CSV table of C-alpha atoms in Angstrom, one decimal:
chain,number,residue,atom,x,y,z
I,765,MET,CA,-35.0,-40.1,37.9
I,766,PHE,CA,-34.8,-37.1,35.6
I,767,GLY,CA,-30.8,-37.1,35.5
I,768,GLY,CA,-30.5,-40.9,34.1
I,769,GLN,CA,-29.7,-42.0,30.7
I,770,VAL,CA,-32.3,-42.6,28.3
I,771,ILE,CA,-31.8,-45.4,25.9
I,772,PRO,CA,-34.0,-45.4,22.7
I,773,PRO,CA,-35.0,-48.4,21.0
I,774,SER,CA,-32.6,-50.2,18.5
I,775,ASN,CA,-35.1,-49.6,15.8
I,776,SER,CA,-35.7,-45.9,16.5
I,777,PRO,CA,-35.8,-44.0,13.3
I,778,HIS,CA,-33.6,-41.0,15.0
I,779,LEU,CA,-30.6,-43.6,14.7
I,780,ARG,CA,-31.1,-44.1,11.0
I,781,LYS,CA,-29.2,-42.0,8.6
I,782,SER,CA,-31.5,-39.4,6.8
I,783,GLY,CA,-32.9,-40.8,3.6
I,784,SER,CA,-32.4,-44.7,4.3
I,785,ARG,CA,-34.8,-47.3,4.2
I,786,PRO,CA,-36.9,-48.5,7.1
I,787,VAL,CA,-36.1,-51.7,8.6
I,788,VAL,CA,-39.3,-54.3,9.4
I,789,PHE,CA,-38.6,-56.7,12.0
I,790,ASP,CA,-40.1,-60.0,12.5
I,791,LEU,CA,-40.7,-60.4,16.4
I,792,ASP,CA,-41.3,-64.1,16.1
I,793,LYS,CA,-37.8,-64.7,14.8
I,794,ALA,CA,-35.5,-63.9,17.9
I,795,GLU,CA,-32.2,-64.9,15.8
I,796,GLY,CA,-33.1,-62.6,13.0
I,797,ASN,CA,-33.7,-59.8,15.5
I,798,VAL,CA,-30.2,-60.2,17.1
I,799,GLU,CA,-28.6,-60.5,13.7
I,800,MET,CA,-30.3,-57.3,12.7
I,801,GLU,CA,-29.5,-55.3,15.6
I,802,ALA,CA,-26.0,-56.1,15.2
I,803,LEU,CA,-25.8,-54.9,11.7
I,804,LEU,CA,-27.8,-51.6,12.7
I,805,HIS,CA,-25.3,-51.1,15.3
I,806,SER,CA,-22.5,-51.5,13.3
I,807,ALA,CA,-24.1,-49.0,10.6
I,808,GLU,CA,-24.6,-46.5,13.6
I,809,LEU,CA,-21.0,-46.8,14.2
I,810,ASN,CA,-19.6,-46.1,10.9
I,811,ASP,CA,-22.0,-43.1,10.6
I,812,LEU,CA,-20.5,-41.7,13.8
I,813,LYS,CA,-17.0,-42.2,12.7
I,814,ILE,CA,-17.8,-40.5,9.3
I,815,ALA,CA,-19.4,-37.5,11.2
I,816,SER,CA,-16.7,-37.1,13.7
I,817,LEU,CA,-14.1,-37.3,10.7
I,818,PRO,CA,-13.6,-33.3,10.3
I,819,ILE,CA,-13.3,-32.8,14.1
I,820,ASN,CA,-10.7,-35.3,14.5
I,821,THR,CA,-8.8,-34.0,11.4
I,822,ALA,CA,-9.1,-30.4,12.6
I,823,ALA,CA,-7.8,-31.6,16.1
I,824,ILE,CA,-4.7,-32.7,14.7
I,825,MET,CA,-3.8,-29.4,12.7
I,826,PRO,CA,-1.2,-27.5,14.5
I,827,SER,CA,-2.0,-24.3,16.4
I,828,PRO,CA,-1.3,-20.9,14.6
I,829,ILE,CA,1.3,-20.3,17.5
I,830,LEU,CA,3.2,-23.5,16.5
I,831,LEU,CA,3.0,-22.6,12.8
I,832,TRP,CA,4.5,-19.1,13.7
I,833,ARG,CA,7.4,-20.5,15.8
I,834,PHE,CA,8.1,-22.8,12.7
I,835,LYS,CA,8.3,-20.1,10.4
I,836,VAL,CA,10.6,-17.9,12.7
I,837,LEU,CA,13.0,-21.3,12.9
I,838,LEU,CA,13.2,-21.4,8.9
I,839,PHE,CA,13.5,-17.7,8.8
I,840,PHE,CA,16.7,-18.0,11.0
I,841,LEU,CA,18.0,-21.2,9.7
I,842,TRP,CA,18.0,-19.5,6.3
I,843,GLY,CA,19.9,-16.6,7.6
I,844,PHE,CA,22.1,-18.9,9.3
I,845,ILE,CA,22.7,-20.7,5.8
I,846,CYS,CA,23.2,-17.4,4.0
I,847,CYS,CA,25.8,-16.2,6.4
I,848,LYS,CA,27.9,-19.6,6.2
I,849,VAL,CA,27.9,-19.8,2.5
I,850,GLY,CA,28.7,-16.1,2.0
I,851,TRP,CA,31.3,-16.4,4.7
I,852,ASP,CA,32.9,-19.4,3.0
I,853,SER,CA,32.7,-17.7,-0.3
I,854,VAL,CA,34.6,-14.9,0.8
I,855,MET,CA,37.2,-16.9,2.4
I,856,ARG,CA,38.1,-18.7,-0.9
I,857,MET,CA,38.7,-15.5,-2.8
I,858,SER,CA,42.6,-14.4,-2.8
I,859,VAL,CA,43.4,-11.7,0.1
I,860,ASN,CA,44.3,-8.9,-2.5
I,861,LEU,CA,40.8,-8.8,-3.9
I,862,ARG,CA,38.9,-9.9,-1.0
I,863,ASP,CA,38.3,-6.2,0.4
I,864,LEU,CA,37.7,-5.1,-3.0
I,865,PHE,CA,34.7,-7.2,-3.9
I,866,LEU,CA,33.3,-7.1,-0.4
I,867,TYR,CA,33.1,-3.2,-0.9
I,868,GLU,CA,31.5,-3.9,-4.3
I,869,ALA,CA,29.0,-6.3,-3.1
I,870,PHE,CA,28.4,-4.1,-0.1
I,871,LEU,CA,27.7,-1.1,-2.7
I,872,TYR,CA,25.0,-3.1,-4.6
I,873,TYR,CA,23.1,-4.6,-1.6
I,874,ASN,CA,23.3,-2.0,0.9
I,875,PRO,CA,21.0,0.3,-0.3
I,876,LEU,CA,18.3,-2.5,-0.4
I,877,LEU,CA,19.3,-3.6,3.0
I,878,LEU,CA,18.6,-0.2,4.4
I,879,VAL,CA,15.5,0.2,2.5
I,880,THR,CA,14.4,-3.1,4.2
I,881,MET,CA,15.3,-1.8,7.6
I,882,MET,CA,13.2,1.1,7.0
I,883,VAL,CA,10.3,-1.1,6.1
I,884,TRP,CA,10.7,-3.0,9.2
I,885,LEU,CA,10.8,0.3,11.4
I,886,TRP,CA,7.8,1.5,9.6
I,887,GLY,CA,5.9,-1.5,10.4
I,888,VAL,CA,6.7,-0.7,14.2
I,889,ASN,CA,5.5,2.9,13.6
I,890,LEU,CA,2.3,1.6,12.5
I,891,TRP,CA,1.8,-1.1,15.2
I,892,VAL,CA,2.4,1.8,17.9
I,893,PHE,CA,-0.3,4.0,16.0
I,894,ALA,CA,-2.8,1.1,15.9
I,895,GLN,CA,-2.3,0.6,19.7
I,896,SER,CA,-2.6,4.6,20.5
I,897,THR,CA,-5.5,7.0,19.9
I,898,ILE,CA,-4.0,8.0,16.6
I,899,SER,CA,-5.9,7.5,13.3
I,900,TYR,CA,-3.0,7.5,10.9
I,901,ALA,CA,-5.2,6.6,8.2
I,902,LYS,CA,-7.1,10.0,8.7
I,903,ILE,CA,-3.9,11.9,8.7
I,904,PHE,CA,-2.4,10.2,5.4
I,905,ASP,CA,-5.9,10.4,3.6
I,906,LEU,CA,-5.8,6.5,3.5
I,907,ASP,CA,-8.9,4.4,2.5
I,908,GLN,CA,-9.8,1.3,4.0
I,909,ASN,CA,-7.6,-1.0,2.1
I,910,HIS,CA,-4.4,0.6,3.4
I,911,LEU,CA,-1.6,-1.8,4.7
I,912,THR,CA,-1.6,-2.8,8.4
I,913,HIS,CA,1.6,-3.3,10.2
I,914,ARG,CA,1.5,-7.3,9.9
I,915,GLU,CA,1.3,-6.6,6.0
I,916,ILE,CA,4.2,-4.4,6.3
I,917,TRP,CA,6.1,-6.9,8.3
I,918,LYS,CA,5.2,-9.6,5.7
I,919,ALA,CA,6.6,-7.5,3.0
I,920,ALA,CA,9.9,-6.6,5.2
I,921,THR,CA,10.2,-10.4,5.8
I,922,TRP,CA,10.1,-11.3,2.2
I,923,MET,CA,12.6,-8.5,1.5
I,924,THR,CA,14.7,-10.0,4.5
I,925,ILE,CA,15.2,-13.2,2.6
I,926,ILE,CA,15.4,-12.0,-0.9
I,927,VAL,CA,18.1,-9.5,-0.8
I,928,PRO,CA,20.6,-11.4,1.4
I,929,THR,CA,19.9,-14.5,-0.7
I,930,SER,CA,20.9,-12.7,-3.8
I,931,MET,CA,23.9,-11.2,-2.2
I,932,THR,CA,25.2,-14.7,-1.1
I,933,ALA,CA,24.6,-16.0,-4.5
I,934,TYR,CA,26.7,-12.9,-5.8
I,935,LEU,CA,29.6,-14.1,-3.5
I,936,TYR,CA,29.3,-17.7,-4.0
I,937,LEU,CA,29.2,-17.7,-7.8
I,938,TYR,CA,32.2,-15.2,-8.1
I,939,SER,CA,34.3,-17.0,-5.5
I,940,HIS,CA,33.8,-20.3,-7.7
I,941,GLY,CA,34.7,-18.9,-10.9
I,942,GLU,CA,31.1,-18.0,-12.4
I,943,VAL,CA,32.0,-14.2,-13.1
I,944,SER,CA,29.2,-13.7,-15.6
I,945,LEU,CA,26.4,-15.4,-13.5
I,946,ALA,CA,27.7,-13.6,-10.6
I,947,ALA,CA,27.3,-10.0,-12.2
I,948,SER,CA,23.8,-11.0,-13.2
I,949,GLN,CA,22.7,-11.3,-9.5
I,950,PRO,CA,22.5,-7.5,-8.6
I,951,VAL,CA,21.0,-6.6,-12.0
I,952,LEU,CA,18.3,-9.3,-11.7
I,953,LEU,CA,17.4,-7.9,-8.3
I,954,TYR,CA,17.3,-4.3,-9.2
I,955,CYS,CA,15.1,-5.1,-12.3
I,956,ALA,CA,12.9,-7.2,-10.1
I,957,VAL,CA,12.3,-4.5,-7.5
I,958,THR,CA,11.5,-2.1,-10.2
I,959,LEU,CA,9.0,-4.4,-11.8
I,960,VAL,CA,7.3,-5.2,-8.4
I,961,LEU,CA,7.0,-1.5,-7.8
I,962,ILE,CA,5.4,-0.6,-11.5
I,963,PHE,CA,3.5,-3.9,-11.9
I,964,PRO,CA,-0.1,-2.8,-13.2
I,965,PHE,CA,-2.1,-5.7,-12.2
I,966,ASP,CA,-3.9,-6.1,-8.8
I,967,ILE,CA,-1.3,-8.2,-7.0
I,968,PHE,CA,1.4,-7.5,-4.4
I,969,TYR,CA,-0.7,-4.4,-3.1
I,970,LEU,CA,-1.4,-2.7,-5.9
I,971,SER,CA,-3.2,0.1,-4.3
I,972,SER,CA,-0.6,1.0,-1.8
I,973,ARG,CA,2.3,0.7,-4.7
I,974,TYR,CA,-0.2,3.4,-6.9
I,975,TYR,CA,-0.3,5.5,-3.8
I,976,LEU,CA,3.3,5.3,-3.0
I,977,LEU,CA,4.3,6.1,-6.9
I,978,ARG,CA,1.7,8.9,-6.9
I,979,THR,CA,3.3,10.5,-3.9
I,980,LEU,CA,7.0,10.2,-5.2
I,981,TRP,CA,5.5,11.8,-8.4
I,982,ARG,CA,4.1,14.9,-6.4
I,983,ILE,CA,7.6,15.1,-4.7
I,984,VAL,CA,9.5,15.5,-7.7
I,985,PHE,CA,7.3,17.6,-9.5
I,986,PRO,CA,5.3,19.7,-6.8
I,987,LEU,CA,2.8,21.2,-9.3
I,988,GLN,CA,0.1,21.1,-6.9
I,989,ALA,CA,-0.8,21.9,-3.5
I,990,ILE,CA,1.5,20.1,-1.0
I,991,THR,CA,-0.3,17.5,1.4
I,992,PHE,CA,1.0,16.1,4.7
I,993,ALA,CA,1.7,12.8,3.1
I,994,ASP,CA,4.0,14.6,0.3
I,995,PHE,CA,6.4,16.4,2.6
I,996,PHE,CA,6.4,13.6,5.0
I,997,VAL,CA,7.5,11.1,2.7
I,998,ALA,CA,9.9,13.6,1.4
I,999,ASP,CA,11.4,14.2,4.8
I,1000,ILE,CA,12.0,10.4,5.1
I,1001,LEU,CA,13.7,10.5,1.6
I,1002,THR,CA,16.3,13.1,3.0
I,1003,SER,CA,17.4,10.8,5.4
I,1004,MET,CA,17.7,8.2,2.6
I,1005,SER,CA,20.2,10.5,0.5
I,1006,LYS,CA,23.1,8.2,1.0
I,1007,VAL,CA,20.8,5.2,-0.5
I,1008,PHE,CA,20.1,7.3,-3.5
I,1009,SER,CA,23.8,7.8,-3.9
I,1010,ASP,CA,24.7,4.3,-3.6
I,1011,VAL,CA,21.7,3.3,-6.1
I,1012,GLU,CA,23.3,5.8,-8.5
I,1013,ARG,CA,26.7,4.2,-8.3
I,1014,SER,CA,25.3,0.8,-8.9
I,1015,VAL,CA,22.9,1.5,-11.6
I,1016,CYS,CA,26.0,3.4,-13.2
I,1017,ARG,CA,28.1,0.2,-13.1
I,1018,MET,CA,25.5,-1.9,-14.2
I,1019,VAL,CA,24.7,0.2,-17.5
I,1020,HIS,CA,28.4,0.3,-18.2
I,1021,ARG,CA,29.1,-3.4,-17.5
I,1022,GLN,CA,31.6,-2.8,-14.5
I,1023,VAL,CA,29.8,-5.4,-12.2
I,1024,ALA,CA,32.2,-7.8,-10.7
I,1025,THR,CA,35.1,-6.2,-12.2
I,1026,ILE,CA,37.6,-3.7,-10.8
I,1027,ALA,CA,37.6,-1.1,-13.5
I,1028,TRP,CA,35.4,1.1,-11.7
I,1029,PHE,CA,37.8,1.5,-8.8
I,1030,GLU,CA,39.5,3.9,-11.1
I,1031,ALA,CA,38.9,7.6,-9.7
I,1032,ASP,CA,38.7,9.3,-13.0
I,1033,SER,CA,36.2,6.5,-14.5
I,1034,VAL,CA,32.8,7.2,-15.6
I,1035,CYS,CA,31.6,5.7,-12.1
I,1036,GLY,CA,34.5,6.5,-10.1
I,1037,SER,CA,34.8,8.8,-6.9
I,1038,HIS,CA,35.3,12.0,-9.3
I,1039,SER,CA,31.8,11.6,-10.7
I,1040,ILE,CA,29.6,14.5,-10.4
I,1041,GLY,CA,26.6,12.2,-10.2
I,1042,ILE,CA,27.5,11.1,-6.3
I,1043,PRO,CA,26.8,14.7,-4.9
I,1044,VAL,CA,23.6,15.4,-7.5
I,1045,ALA,CA,22.4,12.2,-5.9
I,1046,LEU,CA,22.8,13.1,-2.5
I,1047,VAL,CA,21.4,16.8,-3.1
I,1048,LEU,CA,18.3,15.7,-4.8
I,1049,PRO,CA,15.9,14.8,-1.8
I,1050,TYR,CA,16.9,18.4,-0.1
I,1051,ILE,CA,16.1,20.3,-3.3
I,1052,PHE,CA,12.8,18.4,-3.9
I,1053,ARG,CA,11.9,19.4,-0.1
I,1054,LEU,CA,13.2,22.9,-0.7
I,1055,PHE,CA,10.8,23.3,-4.0
I,1056,GLN,CA,8.0,21.6,-1.6
I,1057,CYS,CA,8.5,24.6,1.0
I,1058,LEU,CA,8.5,27.2,-2.0
I,1059,ARG,CA,5.4,25.8,-3.1
I,1060,GLN,CA,3.7,25.8,0.4
I,1061,TYR,CA,4.8,29.5,0.9
I,1062,LYS,CA,3.1,30.3,-2.7
I,1063,ASP,CA,-0.3,28.7,-1.8
I,1064,THR,CA,-0.2,29.8,2.2
I,1065,LYS,CA,2.1,33.0,2.2
I,1066,GLU,CA,3.5,31.7,5.6
I,1067,LYS,CA,6.8,33.0,6.4
I,1068,THR,CA,7.6,29.8,8.6
I,1069,THR,CA,7.8,27.9,5.0
I,1070,LEU,CA,10.6,30.2,3.8
I,1071,LEU,CA,12.4,29.4,7.2
I,1072,ASN,CA,11.9,25.6,6.5
I,1073,ALA,CA,13.0,26.1,2.8
I,1074,LEU,CA,16.2,27.7,4.4
I,1075,LYS,CA,17.1,24.7,6.5
I,1076,TYR,CA,16.8,22.4,3.4
I,1077,SER,CA,19.3,24.8,1.7
I,1078,THR,CA,22.0,24.4,4.3
I,1079,ALA,CA,22.5,21.0,3.2
I,1080,VAL,CA,23.6,22.2,-0.2
I,1081,PRO,CA,26.9,23.4,0.8
I,1082,VAL,CA,27.8,20.6,3.1
I,1083,ILE,CA,27.7,17.9,-0.2
I,1084,PHE,CA,29.0,20.2,-2.6
I,1085,LEU,CA,32.1,21.6,-0.5
I,1086,SER,CA,32.7,17.8,0.3
I,1087,ALA,CA,32.8,16.9,-3.3
I,1088,LEU,CA,35.3,19.6,-4.1
I,1089,LYS,CA,37.9,17.6,-2.5
I,1090,TYR,CA,38.2,15.5,-5.7
I,1091,HIS,CA,38.6,18.6,-7.9
I,1092,VAL,CA,40.9,21.0,-5.9
I,1093,LEU,CA,44.7,20.8,-4.5
I,1094,LEU,CA,45.1,18.9,-1.5
I,1095,ASP,CA,46.6,21.9,0.4
I,1096,ARG,CA,43.7,24.3,-0.8
I,1097,TRP,CA,41.4,21.8,0.5
I,1098,THR,CA,42.9,21.6,3.8
I,1099,SER,CA,43.4,25.3,4.2
I,1100,PHE,CA,40.2,26.7,2.8
I,1101,TYR,CA,37.5,24.4,1.8
I,1102,ARG,CA,37.5,21.8,4.6
I,1103,PRO,CA,37.0,24.4,7.2
I,1104,LEU,CA,34.2,25.9,5.4
I,1105,TRP,CA,32.6,22.0,4.9
I,1106,LEU,CA,33.0,21.8,8.9
I,1107,LEU,CA,31.4,25.3,9.5
I,1108,SER,CA,28.2,24.3,7.0
I,1109,GLY,CA,27.9,20.9,8.5
I,1110,VAL,CA,27.4,22.2,12.2
I,1111,ILE,CA,25.0,25.1,10.8
I,1112,ASN,CA,22.9,22.6,9.0
I,1113,SER,CA,22.9,19.9,12.0
I,1114,LEU,CA,22.0,22.6,14.6
I,1115,TYR,CA,19.3,24.4,12.3
I,1116,SER,CA,17.7,20.8,11.6
I,1117,PHE,CA,18.0,20.0,15.4
I,1118,TYR,CA,16.3,23.3,16.6
I,1119,TRP,CA,13.7,22.7,13.9
I,1120,ASP,CA,12.6,19.4,14.9
I,1121,VAL,CA,12.0,20.2,18.5
I,1122,THR,CA,10.6,23.6,17.9
I,1123,ARG,CA,8.4,23.1,14.8
I,1124,ASP,CA,8.0,19.4,13.8
I,1125,TRP,CA,7.5,18.4,17.3
I,1126,ASP,CA,5.2,19.6,20.0
I,1127,LEU,CA,6.9,19.0,23.4
I,1128,SER,CA,3.5,18.5,25.1
I,1129,SER,CA,3.3,15.2,22.6
I,1130,PHE,CA,6.2,13.4,24.4
I,1131,SER,CA,3.9,12.5,27.1
I,1132,ARG,CA,0.9,11.3,25.1
I,1133,ILE,CA,2.3,9.5,22.3
I,1134,PHE,CA,2.1,6.3,24.0
I,1135,LYS,CA,-1.5,6.7,25.5
I,1136,SER,CA,-3.1,3.6,24.4
I,1137,ASN,CA,-6.5,2.4,24.0
I,1138,LYS,CA,-5.0,-1.2,24.6
I,1139,PRO,CA,-2.9,-1.1,27.2
I,1140,SER,CA,0.4,-2.9,26.8
I,1141,LEU,CA,4.0,-3.5,28.0
I,1142,CYS,CA,5.2,-0.7,25.7
I,1143,SER,CA,2.7,1.8,26.9
I,1144,HIS,CA,3.2,1.0,30.6
I,1145,LEU,CA,6.9,1.4,29.9
I,1146,LEU,CA,6.8,4.5,27.9
I,1147,TYR,CA,3.6,6.4,28.9
I,1148,GLY,CA,4.6,9.8,30.8
I,1149,ARG,CA,8.2,8.8,31.4
I,1150,GLN,CA,10.5,11.7,31.5
I,1151,TRP,CA,13.6,9.6,30.3
I,1152,VAL,CA,11.7,9.3,26.8
I,1153,LEU,CA,11.9,13.0,26.5
I,1154,PHE,CA,15.4,13.1,27.4
I,1155,TRP,CA,16.5,10.0,25.2
I,1156,VAL,CA,14.6,11.6,22.2
I,1157,ILE,CA,16.0,15.1,22.3
I,1158,GLY,CA,19.5,13.6,23.0
I,1159,SER,CA,19.7,11.1,20.6
I,1160,ASN,CA,18.3,13.3,17.7
I,1161,PHE,CA,20.8,16.0,18.8
I,1162,ILE,CA,24.0,13.5,18.4
I,1163,LEU,CA,22.6,11.7,15.3
I,1164,ARG,CA,22.1,15.4,13.7
I,1165,LEU,CA,25.8,16.1,14.1
I,1166,ALA,CA,26.9,12.7,12.8
I,1167,TRP,CA,24.7,13.5,9.8
I,1168,THR,CA,27.5,15.5,8.3
I,1169,TYR,CA,29.5,12.6,7.9
I,1170,LYS,CA,26.9,10.7,5.9
I,1171,LEU,CA,26.3,13.9,3.7
I,1172,SER,CA,30.0,13.9,3.1
I,1173,ALA,CA,30.9,12.5,-0.3
I,1174,HIS,CA,34.7,12.5,0.3
I,1175,LEU,CA,34.1,10.0,3.3
I,1176,ARG,CA,32.2,7.4,1.5
I,1177,HIS,CA,35.3,5.0,1.0
I,1178,ASN,CA,34.8,4.2,4.8
I,1179,TYR,CA,31.8,2.4,3.7
I,1180,LEU,CA,31.0,0.3,7.1
I,1181,THR,CA,31.2,3.6,9.1
I,1182,VAL,CA,29.0,5.2,6.5
I,1183,PHE,CA,26.6,2.3,6.7
I,1184,THR,CA,26.6,2.6,10.5
I,1185,ILE,CA,25.7,6.3,10.3
I,1186,THR,CA,23.1,6.1,7.8
I,1187,ALA,CA,21.4,3.1,9.7
I,1188,LEU,CA,21.4,5.3,13.0
I,1189,GLU,CA,19.9,8.3,10.7
I,1190,MET,CA,17.3,6.0,9.8
I,1191,PHE,CA,16.6,5.2,13.5
I,1192,ARG,CA,16.4,8.8,14.4
I,1193,ARG,CA,13.8,9.4,11.6
I,1194,PHE,CA,12.0,6.5,13.0
I,1195,GLN,CA,11.8,8.1,16.3
I,1196,TRP,CA,11.0,11.3,14.6
I,1197,VAL,CA,7.9,9.7,13.1
I,1198,PHE,CA,6.1,8.9,16.2
I,1199,PHE,CA,6.2,12.7,17.4
I,1200,ARG,CA,5.6,14.3,13.9
I,1201,VAL,CA,2.4,12.5,13.2
I,1202,GLU,CA,1.5,12.9,16.8
I,1203,ASN,CA,1.6,16.8,16.6
I,1204,GLU,CA,-0.2,16.7,13.1
I,1205,TRP,CA,-2.9,14.7,15.0
I,1206,ASN,CA,-3.3,17.1,17.9
I,1207,LYS,CA,-3.6,19.9,15.2
I,1208,MET,CA,-6.4,18.1,13.3
I,1209,SER,CA,-8.2,17.1,16.6
I,1210,SER,CA,-8.1,20.6,17.9
I,1211,LYS,CA,-9.7,22.2,14.8
I,1212,PRO,CA,-13.1,20.9,15.6
I,1213,ASN,CA,-12.8,22.2,19.2
I,1214,LEU,CA,-11.9,25.5,18.3
I,1215,GLN,CA,-15.0,25.8,15.8
I,1216,VAL,CA,-17.4,24.6,18.6
I,1217,SER,CA,-15.8,27.1,21.0
I,1218,GLU,CA,-16.0,29.9,18.8
I,1219,ILE,CA,-19.7,29.1,18.0
I,1220,SER,CA,-20.6,28.7,21.9
I,1221,SER,CA,-18.9,32.1,22.6
I,1222,GLU,CA,-21.0,33.6,19.8
I,1223,GLU,CA,-24.1,32.0,21.4
I,1224,ASP,CA,-23.2,33.3,24.7
I,1225,LYS,CA,-22.9,36.9,23.4
I,1226,LEU,CA,-26.4,36.7,21.8
I,1227,LEU,CA,-28.2,35.1,24.6
I,1228,ALA,CA,-26.5,37.4,27.4
I,1229,PRO,CA,-28.9,39.6,29.2
I,1230,ASN,CA,-28.4,43.3,28.2
I,1231,ASP,CA,-27.6,45.6,31.0
I,1232,HIS,CA,-28.9,48.7,29.6
I,1233,ASN,CA,-32.5,50.1,29.9
I,1234,ILE,CA,-34.6,51.2,27.1
């Protein structure tokens, strides 16, 4: 009885659209009633269709997962098109010029590809920190509008699209005889990247760009107290010293109008292999970090900062002894300077490895870095695993030894090998970030605990009963 369907009368005011005129029925005319009921019923159906239109429209919209899959499909499709067009363009070139211009194209776009890789890896770092108990915003003193890992990955996606597209256009235009247009492609790309970084308007994450530029300024000119973000970014820049060296050579060719030419292959040219700008660009990140350590010693008087400065100073002989190969006789290089270069490279690698493990990292952090508030597959696989400790220490040791190859100016003609070594160095730095940030977070978390323990111990002393009698 109470569960039956209740059918209201057809002339009920609740079935009329709000604001419509009431309908008056003549009970003596049955035919008129039937017609009016039919009209009212059709009006009600129309009102129901109109009311249900947004629901039907929302129902036919694709789900976010479907949209994401469609974007990923377009991303890989565009990558396939770039690879296909680039390969066909290279095959159109003559055999004599093919390797030369592949090397030149690689030189212009290699730095930006490596920076793109670093942005992707930094997004992974932020994703892991977001899953864990570490508050990286407090460590780096970031505001509430800091970029999340999703926004970092979005920027990396656009970089992954734009840089290979410009490279493909460079190869395609040159192979089809449009040399001047081909030469403009890397120039436009470098100018666009510079403009995006210094654009003063509130687009493209203005606050984050300003934070990055301010940090870079503080690194170049360490005239103030060094913060964690200052030397953290400076350490990352040391792993990108090869990137700065390639940028210097690329900009040099752009300024001297040597793009898409073979004039720059002359060793004694202004942008050739004998240029002093190459080792200078390699050593600058280490000089900046060295000055930071000296500034820290001035502020804190801690002797460990001087030992850290000594670590960065050991990279200087590796770079300049390597550059001497182009300025001394071959016999002199083989008999004297090459053994010194190898010795300085081993000292720098071992010293840096020792500092990573004993100073930058805390070995106890290896079992806590993946402790997560939100359990995930990553945390279950890596939390408390002993092989993580062995892998990180072992890979860090091997890649530190390979670092000598990356710092060597006279080995830069092996560009594919140098690219691989540089990419592996960035992967080593990507691993280093986890434990360096986690170690800093442990130090920040322990400070209040120490203060509380000191206060409690003092209170215990004051409240403790006296054993002596008066």
